[in-house]
Amino acid sequence: MTAPVLCAPLEGVTGSVFRRAHSRWFGGIGAYYMPFLSPRQTHSLTARELREVRPENNEGLRAVPQLLTARWQDFLWAAEKLSELGYREVNLNLGCPSGTVTAKGKGAGLLGRREGLEELLDEIFARCPLAISIKTRLGLREGAEFAALLELFGRYPVKRLILHPRVGRQMYRGRVDLAAYAAALE
């Protein structure tokens, strides 16, 4: 059995208009992972974020919202709202390498904060009403970090682990680490 083809999120490109058009004209996608929502402590979503997750804007395709946060309380609030809208899965973004994101300990920045990451995972996997998939990198600074991350992820019922074969500090530049990626695949 072959794995389904998944559409990765690309901020500013793979929004609801793209997803609907792609699904209509090309199809063949098992799931469209949405560009991230960033739930805030005020527990609100912007008008743009609400537009992206409205069921009518994703009708006829499987869309998976992605959350970018370091606080389990904010993740769970957003997951509950998404569940009310009919979603069955949410994706935790541990891969975003942006300096403004990592400086706040979010995205790939959370990979360098073991205690914070572990607390987040403990709480969301204990309480989330949705299945949780994770998008991650090999680590924050070096690929050798992935063994410990994989051990941590293995403690939880992760629906799908999506791995970007670079570390956070590389951003989107430099060579992908195919050896570390192959080791992770095993």
Coordinates of C-alpha atoms in Angstrom, one line a residue:
M1 CA 0.0 0.0 0.0
T2 CA 1.4 3.4 -0.9
A3 CA 1.3 6.4 1.4
P4 CA -1.1 9.2 0.5
V5 CA 0.3 12.3 -1.2
L6 CA 0.1 15.2 1.3
C7 CA 0.2 18.9 0.5
A8 CA 2.6 20.8 2.7
P9 CA 1.7 24.3 3.9
L10 CA 3.4 27.3 2.4
E11 CA 2.3 30.6 4.0
G12 CA 0.9 33.0 1.5
V13 CA 0.5 30.3 -1.2
T14 CA -1.5 27.3 0.0
G15 CA -4.5 29.1 1.4
S16 CA -8.1 28.1 1.0
V17 CA -8.4 29.4 -2.6
F18 CA -5.3 27.4 -3.6
R19 CA -6.6 24.3 -1.8
R20 CA -10.0 24.4 -3.4
A21 CA -8.6 25.1 -6.9
H22 CA -6.0 22.4 -6.6
S23 CA -8.5 19.9 -5.4
R24 CA -10.9 20.7 -8.2
W25 CA -8.5 20.6 -11.1
F26 CA -5.8 18.1 -10.0
G27 CA -7.1 16.2 -6.9
G28 CA -5.1 13.2 -5.6
I29 CA -4.2 14.8 -2.3
G30 CA -4.8 12.8 0.9
A31 CA -4.7 15.9 3.0
Y32 CA -3.9 19.6 2.7
Y33 CA -1.9 20.8 5.7
M34 CA -2.9 24.5 6.2
P35 CA -0.4 27.3 6.8
F36 CA -0.2 27.8 10.6
L37 CA -2.6 29.5 12.9
S38 CA -1.0 31.2 15.9
P39 CA -3.4 31.1 18.8
R40 CA -2.8 33.9 21.2
Q41 CA -3.3 34.1 25.0
T42 CA -6.4 36.2 24.3
H43 CA -7.9 33.1 22.8
S44 CA -9.0 34.6 19.5
L45 CA -8.3 34.1 15.9
T46 CA -7.9 36.8 13.3
A47 CA -10.4 37.3 10.5
R48 CA -7.9 35.8 8.1
E49 CA -7.4 32.7 10.3
L50 CA -11.2 32.2 10.7
R51 CA -11.7 32.5 6.9
E52 CA -9.0 29.8 6.3
V53 CA -10.6 27.3 8.7
R54 CA -14.3 27.8 7.9
P55 CA -15.7 24.5 6.7
E56 CA -17.3 26.0 3.6
N57 CA -13.8 27.2 2.5
N58 CA -12.5 23.6 2.7
E59 CA -15.5 21.7 1.5
G60 CA -14.8 18.5 -0.4
L61 CA -11.2 18.1 0.7
R62 CA -9.4 17.0 3.8
A63 CA -7.7 20.0 5.3
V64 CA -5.6 19.8 8.5
P65 CA -5.1 23.0 10.5
Q66 CA -1.7 23.6 11.8
L67 CA -1.0 25.4 15.2
L68 CA 2.1 27.3 16.1
T69 CA 2.3 27.9 19.8
A70 CA 4.5 27.1 22.8
R71 CA 1.7 27.2 25.3
W72 CA -0.5 24.1 25.8
Q73 CA -3.4 26.2 27.0
D74 CA -3.5 28.1 23.7
F75 CA -3.1 24.9 21.6
L76 CA -6.0 23.3 23.5
W77 CA -8.3 26.3 23.1
A78 CA -7.7 26.4 19.4
A79 CA -8.0 22.6 19.0
E80 CA -11.4 22.8 20.8
K81 CA -12.6 25.5 18.4
L82 CA -11.3 23.5 15.4
S83 CA -13.1 20.4 16.7
E84 CA -16.4 22.5 16.9
L85 CA -15.9 23.3 13.2
G86 CA -15.7 19.6 12.4
Y87 CA -11.9 19.0 12.1
R88 CA -10.6 15.6 13.2
E89 CA -6.9 16.3 13.2
V90 CA -4.6 19.2 14.1
N91 CA -0.9 19.6 13.3
L92 CA 1.7 20.9 15.8
N93 CA 4.3 23.1 14.0
L94 CA 7.7 22.4 15.5
G95 CA 9.4 23.2 12.2
C96 CA 9.1 26.9 11.6
P97 CA 12.7 28.3 11.7
S98 CA 11.9 32.0 11.5
G99 CA 14.0 34.1 13.9
T100 CA 10.9 35.9 15.2
V101 CA 9.2 32.5 15.9
T102 CA 12.2 30.7 17.4
A103 CA 13.0 33.7 19.6
K104 CA 9.6 33.2 21.3
G105 CA 10.3 29.5 21.8
K106 CA 7.8 28.5 19.1
G107 CA 8.2 26.3 16.1
A108 CA 11.8 24.9 15.8
G109 CA 12.7 27.1 18.8
L110 CA 10.7 24.7 21.0
L111 CA 13.0 21.8 19.9
G112 CA 15.8 23.5 22.0
R113 CA 13.6 23.8 25.1
R114 CA 13.2 20.1 26.2
E115 CA 11.2 20.8 29.4
G116 CA 8.8 23.2 27.6
L117 CA 8.4 20.8 24.7
E118 CA 7.7 17.9 27.1
E119 CA 5.2 19.8 29.1
L120 CA 3.4 20.9 25.9
L121 CA 3.2 17.4 24.6
D122 CA 2.1 15.9 27.9
E123 CA -0.8 18.3 28.2
I124 CA -2.0 18.3 24.6
F125 CA -1.9 14.6 24.2
A126 CA -3.7 14.1 27.5
R127 CA -6.5 16.6 26.7
C128 CA -6.9 17.3 23.0
P129 CA -10.2 16.3 21.4
L130 CA -8.5 15.8 18.0
A131 CA -5.8 13.5 16.6
I132 CA -2.4 15.2 16.6
S133 CA 0.2 15.1 14.0
I134 CA 3.6 16.8 14.3
K135 CA 5.7 18.7 11.8
T136 CA 9.3 18.9 13.0
R137 CA 12.9 19.3 12.0
L138 CA 15.9 17.2 12.9
G139 CA 16.7 19.5 15.7
L140 CA 17.4 23.2 16.4
R141 CA 21.2 23.2 16.0
E142 CA 22.3 19.7 14.7
G143 CA 20.9 16.5 13.3
A144 CA 22.2 14.5 16.2
E145 CA 19.4 16.0 18.3
F146 CA 16.8 14.0 16.5
A147 CA 17.4 10.7 18.3
A148 CA 16.3 12.3 21.6
L149 CA 13.4 14.0 19.9
L150 CA 12.2 10.8 18.3
E151 CA 12.3 9.1 21.7
L152 CA 10.2 11.8 23.1
F153 CA 7.7 11.8 20.3
G154 CA 7.5 8.0 20.6
R155 CA 5.8 8.4 24.0
Y156 CA 2.7 9.8 22.5
P157 CA 0.0 8.6 20.0
V158 CA 1.3 10.9 17.2
K159 CA -1.0 10.4 14.1
R160 CA 1.8 11.3 11.7
L161 CA 5.3 12.6 12.1
I162 CA 6.4 14.9 9.3
L163 CA 10.1 15.5 9.2
H164 CA 11.9 18.4 7.4
P165 CA 15.5 17.1 6.9
R166 CA 17.2 20.2 8.1
V167 CA 17.8 21.8 11.5
G168 CA 16.2 25.0 12.6
R169 CA 19.3 27.2 12.4
Q170 CA 19.6 26.3 8.7
M171 CA 16.3 27.9 7.9
Y172 CA 15.6 26.8 4.3
R173 CA 19.2 27.1 3.2
G174 CA 22.0 24.6 2.9
R175 CA 22.0 20.9 2.2
V176 CA 19.4 18.6 3.6
D177 CA 20.8 15.9 5.9
L178 CA 19.8 12.8 4.0
A179 CA 21.8 10.5 6.3
A180 CA 20.0 11.7 9.4
Y181 CA 16.7 11.6 7.5
A182 CA 17.4 8.0 6.4
A183 CA 18.2 7.1 10.0
A184 CA 15.0 8.7 11.2
L185 CA 13.0 6.8 8.6
E186 CA 14.3 3.5 10.0

